[in-house]
Amino acid sequence: MTIAGPETEPLDAPAGWAARGLSLRARTEGDRPFLRDLYGSFRAAELAPVPWSDAEKAEFLDSQFALQTIHFDRFFPHADFLIIEEAGTPTGRLYLDRKPDGFLVVDIGFLPHRRGAGLGTALLRHVHAQAARAGASRVWLHVLEENPGARLLYERLGFRGIEGGEGPYRRMAWPVS
């Protein structure tokens, strides 16, 4: 059972975001090109040393993005698939599966020029506060072991490693008190 999805209110944006021109809205089919580019930005460093042509890298990213989208849609059918906008222009995404036992951050990410600006911190704190209001016990996520920057951010916020990570991912939870 979920407490999110079409039958519940969508997650609102953190306080103060509107004054800064920031907002959250539901993902639409028209967001596909933006989301593909965003996904490509997540994988850019990984693919930089690969001796493929730009066309081969683009084809690989297209297929991987399509598979990721299918996976998220299939395994998290009631999740909030949100686009983060700045002045009406997409700048990031938050995929959040709100369940009674905890809020799962399926994915969060921003375009390179908005990373490190505190938006993710504000958004995760807001998700944590919303989880507390809903009576959930935690916010949890998975982070790549090879992403120490994200892992350190999550630890600063209060996330701690827990059992259940798979492969290159560490599972982390932030208890709601």
PDB file of C-alpha atoms in Angstrom:
ATOM      1  CA  MET A   1       0.000   0.000   0.000  1.00  0.00           C
ATOM      2  CA  THR A   2       1.258   3.460  -0.786  1.00  0.00           C
ATOM      3  CA  ILE A   3       0.276   6.836   0.555  1.00  0.00           C
ATOM      4  CA  ALA A   4       1.322   8.587  -2.628  1.00  0.00           C
ATOM      5  CA  GLY A   5       0.209   8.527  -6.179  1.00  0.00           C
ATOM      6  CA  PRO A   6      -2.712   9.933  -8.125  1.00  0.00           C
ATOM      7  CA  GLU A   7      -5.083   9.700  -5.153  1.00  0.00           C
ATOM      8  CA  THR A   8      -2.935  11.827  -2.809  1.00  0.00           C
ATOM      9  CA  GLU A   9      -1.697  15.373  -2.819  1.00  0.00           C
ATOM     10  CA  PRO A  10       1.571  15.865  -4.689  1.00  0.00           C
ATOM     11  CA  LEU A  11       4.632  16.866  -2.731  1.00  0.00           C
ATOM     12  CA  ASP A  12       4.872  20.623  -2.472  1.00  0.00           C
ATOM     13  CA  ALA A  13       8.109  22.567  -2.877  1.00  0.00           C
ATOM     14  CA  PRO A  14      10.241  23.532   0.131  1.00  0.00           C
ATOM     15  CA  ALA A  15       9.499  26.842   1.847  1.00  0.00           C
ATOM     16  CA  GLY A  16      11.201  29.751   0.158  1.00  0.00           C
ATOM     17  CA  TRP A  17      11.584  28.053  -3.194  1.00  0.00           C
ATOM     18  CA  ALA A  18       8.823  30.003  -4.937  1.00  0.00           C
ATOM     19  CA  ALA A  19      10.506  33.308  -4.041  1.00  0.00           C
ATOM     20  CA  ARG A  20      13.651  31.981  -5.755  1.00  0.00           C
ATOM     21  CA  GLY A  21      11.749  30.902  -8.860  1.00  0.00           C
ATOM     22  CA  LEU A  22      11.964  27.205  -7.942  1.00  0.00           C
ATOM     23  CA  SER A  23       9.097  24.752  -8.150  1.00  0.00           C
ATOM     24  CA  LEU A  24       8.152  21.081  -8.365  1.00  0.00           C
ATOM     25  CA  ARG A  25       5.734  19.615 -10.874  1.00  0.00           C
ATOM     26  CA  ALA A  26       4.745  16.200 -12.130  1.00  0.00           C
ATOM     27  CA  ARG A  27       6.804  14.637 -14.906  1.00  0.00           C
ATOM     28  CA  THR A  28       5.159  14.580 -18.332  1.00  0.00           C
ATOM     29  CA  GLU A  29       5.991  12.820 -21.587  1.00  0.00           C
ATOM     30  CA  GLY A  30       7.289  16.166 -22.857  1.00  0.00           C
ATOM     31  CA  ASP A  31      10.065  15.993 -20.241  1.00  0.00           C
ATOM     32  CA  ARG A  32      11.687  12.988 -21.902  1.00  0.00           C
ATOM     33  CA  PRO A  33      14.418  14.951 -23.775  1.00  0.00           C
ATOM     34  CA  PHE A  34      15.341  16.878 -20.620  1.00  0.00           C
ATOM     35  CA  LEU A  35      15.395  13.711 -18.527  1.00  0.00           C
ATOM     36  CA  ARG A  36      17.585  11.945 -21.108  1.00  0.00           C
ATOM     37  CA  ASP A  37      20.050  14.865 -21.039  1.00  0.00           C
ATOM     38  CA  LEU A  38      19.983  14.897 -17.233  1.00  0.00           C
ATOM     39  CA  TYR A  39      20.666  11.150 -17.174  1.00  0.00           C
ATOM     40  CA  GLY A  40      23.559  11.679 -19.585  1.00  0.00           C
ATOM     41  CA  SER A  41      25.034  14.278 -17.237  1.00  0.00           C
ATOM     42  CA  PHE A  42      24.949  11.714 -14.411  1.00  0.00           C
ATOM     43  CA  ARG A  43      27.011   9.279 -16.496  1.00  0.00           C
ATOM     44  CA  ALA A  44      29.374  11.765 -18.213  1.00  0.00           C
ATOM     45  CA  ALA A  45      32.422  11.186 -15.995  1.00  0.00           C
ATOM     46  CA  GLU A  46      31.994   7.421 -16.226  1.00  0.00           C
ATOM     47  CA  LEU A  47      31.862   7.509 -20.031  1.00  0.00           C
ATOM     48  CA  ALA A  48      34.593  10.122 -20.569  1.00  0.00           C
ATOM     49  CA  PRO A  49      37.460   7.580 -20.766  1.00  0.00           C
ATOM     50  CA  VAL A  50      35.502   5.058 -22.848  1.00  0.00           C
ATOM     51  CA  PRO A  51      36.942   4.949 -26.393  1.00  0.00           C
ATOM     52  CA  TRP A  52      33.591   5.233 -28.163  1.00  0.00           C
ATOM     53  CA  SER A  53      32.499   7.866 -30.641  1.00  0.00           C
ATOM     54  CA  ASP A  54      30.016  10.501 -29.492  1.00  0.00           C
ATOM     55  CA  ALA A  55      27.337   8.700 -31.508  1.00  0.00           C
ATOM     56  CA  GLU A  56      28.090   5.385 -29.764  1.00  0.00           C
ATOM     57  CA  LYS A  57      27.982   7.048 -26.350  1.00  0.00           C
ATOM     58  CA  ALA A  58      24.669   8.715 -27.220  1.00  0.00           C
ATOM     59  CA  GLU A  59      23.203   5.393 -28.379  1.00  0.00           C
ATOM     60  CA  PHE A  60      24.369   3.697 -25.172  1.00  0.00           C
ATOM     61  CA  LEU A  61      22.915   6.493 -23.013  1.00  0.00           C
ATOM     62  CA  ASP A  62      19.628   6.391 -24.927  1.00  0.00           C
ATOM     63  CA  SER A  63      19.245   2.670 -24.257  1.00  0.00           C
ATOM     64  CA  GLN A  64      20.301   2.905 -20.606  1.00  0.00           C
ATOM     65  CA  PHE A  65      17.963   5.835 -19.984  1.00  0.00           C
ATOM     66  CA  ALA A  66      15.059   3.942 -21.579  1.00  0.00           C
ATOM     67  CA  LEU A  67      15.764   0.887 -19.414  1.00  0.00           C
ATOM     68  CA  GLN A  68      16.032   2.992 -16.253  1.00  0.00           C
ATOM     69  CA  THR A  69      12.724   4.705 -17.027  1.00  0.00           C
ATOM     70  CA  ILE A  70      10.996   1.361 -17.601  1.00  0.00           C
ATOM     71  CA  HIS A  71      12.457   0.030 -14.342  1.00  0.00           C
ATOM     72  CA  PHE A  72      11.369   3.035 -12.266  1.00  0.00           C
ATOM     73  CA  ASP A  73       7.881   3.070 -13.771  1.00  0.00           C
ATOM     74  CA  ARG A  74       7.412  -0.676 -13.279  1.00  0.00           C
ATOM     75  CA  PHE A  75       8.807  -1.028  -9.762  1.00  0.00           C
ATOM     76  CA  PHE A  76       7.531   2.280  -8.363  1.00  0.00           C
ATOM     77  CA  PRO A  77       4.116   2.698 -10.021  1.00  0.00           C
ATOM     78  CA  HIS A  78       2.760   4.974  -7.281  1.00  0.00           C
ATOM     79  CA  ALA A  79       5.836   7.156  -6.901  1.00  0.00           C
ATOM     80  CA  ASP A  80       5.866  10.895  -7.391  1.00  0.00           C
ATOM     81  CA  PHE A  81       7.949  11.522 -10.524  1.00  0.00           C
ATOM     82  CA  LEU A  82       8.734  15.204 -10.097  1.00  0.00           C
ATOM     83  CA  ILE A  83      10.573  17.757 -12.188  1.00  0.00           C
ATOM     84  CA  ILE A  84      12.430  20.539 -10.392  1.00  0.00           C
ATOM     85  CA  GLU A  85      12.142  23.804 -12.277  1.00  0.00           C
ATOM     86  CA  GLU A  86      13.941  27.096 -11.968  1.00  0.00           C
ATOM     87  CA  ALA A  87      12.155  30.043 -13.600  1.00  0.00           C
ATOM     88  CA  GLY A  88      10.056  27.535 -15.540  1.00  0.00           C
ATOM     89  CA  THR A  89      13.058  25.628 -16.903  1.00  0.00           C
ATOM     90  CA  PRO A  90      13.738  22.025 -15.810  1.00  0.00           C
ATOM     91  CA  THR A  91      16.888  21.755 -13.716  1.00  0.00           C
ATOM     92  CA  GLY A  92      16.499  18.437 -11.863  1.00  0.00           C
ATOM     93  CA  ARG A  93      14.317  15.536 -10.839  1.00  0.00           C
ATOM     94  CA  LEU A  94      13.039  13.924  -7.668  1.00  0.00           C
ATOM     95  CA  TYR A  95      11.450  10.495  -7.800  1.00  0.00           C
ATOM     96  CA  LEU A  96       9.872   9.719  -4.428  1.00  0.00           C
ATOM     97  CA  ASP A  97       7.906   6.646  -3.359  1.00  0.00           C
ATOM     98  CA  ARG A  98       5.897   7.563  -0.238  1.00  0.00           C
ATOM     99  CA  LYS A  99       4.844   4.536   1.800  1.00  0.00           C
ATOM    100  CA  PRO A 100       3.606   4.246   5.388  1.00  0.00           C
ATOM    101  CA  ASP A 101       6.856   2.696   6.630  1.00  0.00           C
ATOM    102  CA  GLY A 102       9.122   5.210   4.926  1.00  0.00           C
ATOM    103  CA  PHE A 103       9.716   7.534   2.032  1.00  0.00           C
ATOM    104  CA  LEU A 104      12.067   6.067  -0.575  1.00  0.00           C
ATOM    105  CA  VAL A 105      14.077   8.582  -2.582  1.00  0.00           C
ATOM    106  CA  VAL A 106      14.179   6.555  -5.792  1.00  0.00           C
ATOM    107  CA  ASP A 107      16.285   9.202  -7.520  1.00  0.00           C
ATOM    108  CA  ILE A 108      17.352  12.796  -7.040  1.00  0.00           C
ATOM    109  CA  GLY A 109      19.624  14.800  -9.293  1.00  0.00           C
ATOM    110  CA  PHE A 110      20.322  18.159 -10.863  1.00  0.00           C
ATOM    111  CA  LEU A 111      21.983  19.493 -13.973  1.00  0.00           C
ATOM    112  CA  PRO A 112      25.712  20.097 -13.409  1.00  0.00           C
ATOM    113  CA  HIS A 113      25.396  23.886 -13.082  1.00  0.00           C
ATOM    114  CA  ARG A 114      22.921  23.493 -10.156  1.00  0.00           C
ATOM    115  CA  ARG A 115      24.776  20.809  -8.219  1.00  0.00           C
ATOM    116  CA  GLY A 116      26.323  21.931  -4.963  1.00  0.00           C
ATOM    117  CA  ALA A 117      23.945  24.911  -4.658  1.00  0.00           C
ATOM    118  CA  GLY A 118      22.024  23.527  -1.671  1.00  0.00           C
ATOM    119  CA  LEU A 119      18.922  22.565  -3.630  1.00  0.00           C
ATOM    120  CA  GLY A 120      19.282  18.855  -2.901  1.00  0.00           C
ATOM    121  CA  THR A 121      19.883  19.555   0.782  1.00  0.00           C
ATOM    122  CA  ALA A 122      16.752  21.716   1.007  1.00  0.00           C
ATOM    123  CA  LEU A 123      14.694  19.180  -0.898  1.00  0.00           C
ATOM    124  CA  LEU A 124      15.830  16.218   1.223  1.00  0.00           C
ATOM    125  CA  ARG A 125      15.144  18.133   4.447  1.00  0.00           C
ATOM    126  CA  HIS A 126      11.690  18.927   3.096  1.00  0.00           C
ATOM    127  CA  VAL A 127      11.080  15.263   2.208  1.00  0.00           C
ATOM    128  CA  HIS A 128      12.171  14.319   5.744  1.00  0.00           C
ATOM    129  CA  ALA A 129       9.728  16.820   7.277  1.00  0.00           C
ATOM    130  CA  GLN A 130       6.932  15.520   5.029  1.00  0.00           C
ATOM    131  CA  ALA A 131       7.737  11.948   6.098  1.00  0.00           C
ATOM    132  CA  ALA A 132       7.451  13.005   9.749  1.00  0.00           C
ATOM    133  CA  ARG A 133       4.073  14.664   9.057  1.00  0.00           C
ATOM    134  CA  ALA A 134       2.843  11.488   7.362  1.00  0.00           C
ATOM    135  CA  GLY A 135       3.922   9.306  10.294  1.00  0.00           C
ATOM    136  CA  ALA A 136       6.618   7.456   8.342  1.00  0.00           C
ATOM    137  CA  SER A 137       9.572   6.114  10.311  1.00  0.00           C
ATOM    138  CA  ARG A 138      12.345   7.019   7.864  1.00  0.00           C
ATOM    139  CA  VAL A 139      13.526   8.389   4.561  1.00  0.00           C
ATOM    140  CA  TRP A 140      15.782   6.000   2.716  1.00  0.00           C
ATOM    141  CA  LEU A 141      17.732   5.762  -0.510  1.00  0.00           C
ATOM    142  CA  HIS A 142      20.520   3.957  -2.322  1.00  0.00           C
ATOM    143  CA  VAL A 143      23.783   5.665  -3.241  1.00  0.00           C
ATOM    144  CA  LEU A 144      26.639   4.464  -5.411  1.00  0.00           C
ATOM    145  CA  GLU A 145      29.682   3.551  -3.350  1.00  0.00           C
ATOM    146  CA  GLU A 146      31.720   5.412  -5.979  1.00  0.00           C
ATOM    147  CA  ASN A 147      29.844   8.659  -5.269  1.00  0.00           C
ATOM    148  CA  PRO A 148      31.504   9.931  -2.084  1.00  0.00           C
ATOM    149  CA  GLY A 149      30.169  13.468  -2.563  1.00  0.00           C
ATOM    150  CA  ALA A 150      26.556  12.317  -2.416  1.00  0.00           C
ATOM    151  CA  ARG A 151      27.276   9.877   0.397  1.00  0.00           C
ATOM    152  CA  LEU A 152      28.872  12.628   2.505  1.00  0.00           C
ATOM    153  CA  LEU A 153      25.897  14.932   1.855  1.00  0.00           C
ATOM    154  CA  TYR A 154      23.504  12.216   2.979  1.00  0.00           C
ATOM    155  CA  GLU A 155      25.569  11.509   6.098  1.00  0.00           C
ATOM    156  CA  ARG A 156      25.636  15.232   7.003  1.00  0.00           C
ATOM    157  CA  LEU A 157      21.849  15.265   6.781  1.00  0.00           C
ATOM    158  CA  GLY A 158      21.509  12.251   9.077  1.00  0.00           C
ATOM    159  CA  PHE A 159      21.399   9.254   6.756  1.00  0.00           C
ATOM    160  CA  ARG A 160      23.255   6.165   7.997  1.00  0.00           C
ATOM    161  CA  GLY A 161      24.221   2.980   6.204  1.00  0.00           C
ATOM    162  CA  ILE A 162      21.828   0.062   6.735  1.00  0.00           C
ATOM    163  CA  GLU A 163      21.602  -3.521   5.513  1.00  0.00           C
ATOM    164  CA  GLY A 164      20.154  -4.171   2.102  1.00  0.00           C
ATOM    165  CA  GLY A 165      22.356  -2.487  -0.479  1.00  0.00           C
ATOM    166  CA  GLU A 166      22.975  -4.406  -3.683  1.00  0.00           C
ATOM    167  CA  GLY A 167      26.031  -4.476  -5.908  1.00  0.00           C
ATOM    168  CA  PRO A 168      27.708  -1.084  -6.071  1.00  0.00           C
ATOM    169  CA  TYR A 169      24.955   0.597  -4.021  1.00  0.00           C
ATOM    170  CA  ARG A 170      24.853   1.404  -0.331  1.00  0.00           C
ATOM    171  CA  ARG A 171      21.435   1.582   1.304  1.00  0.00           C
ATOM    172  CA  MET A 172      21.048   4.495   3.705  1.00  0.00           C
ATOM    173  CA  ALA A 173      18.222   5.613   5.998  1.00  0.00           C
ATOM    174  CA  TRP A 174      17.469   8.838   7.867  1.00  0.00           C
ATOM    175  CA  PRO A 175      15.214   8.076  10.841  1.00  0.00           C
ATOM    176  CA  VAL A 176      12.247  10.327  11.477  1.00  0.00           C
ATOM    177  CA  SER A 177      12.032  11.217  15.158  1.00  0.00           C
TER     178      SER A 177
END
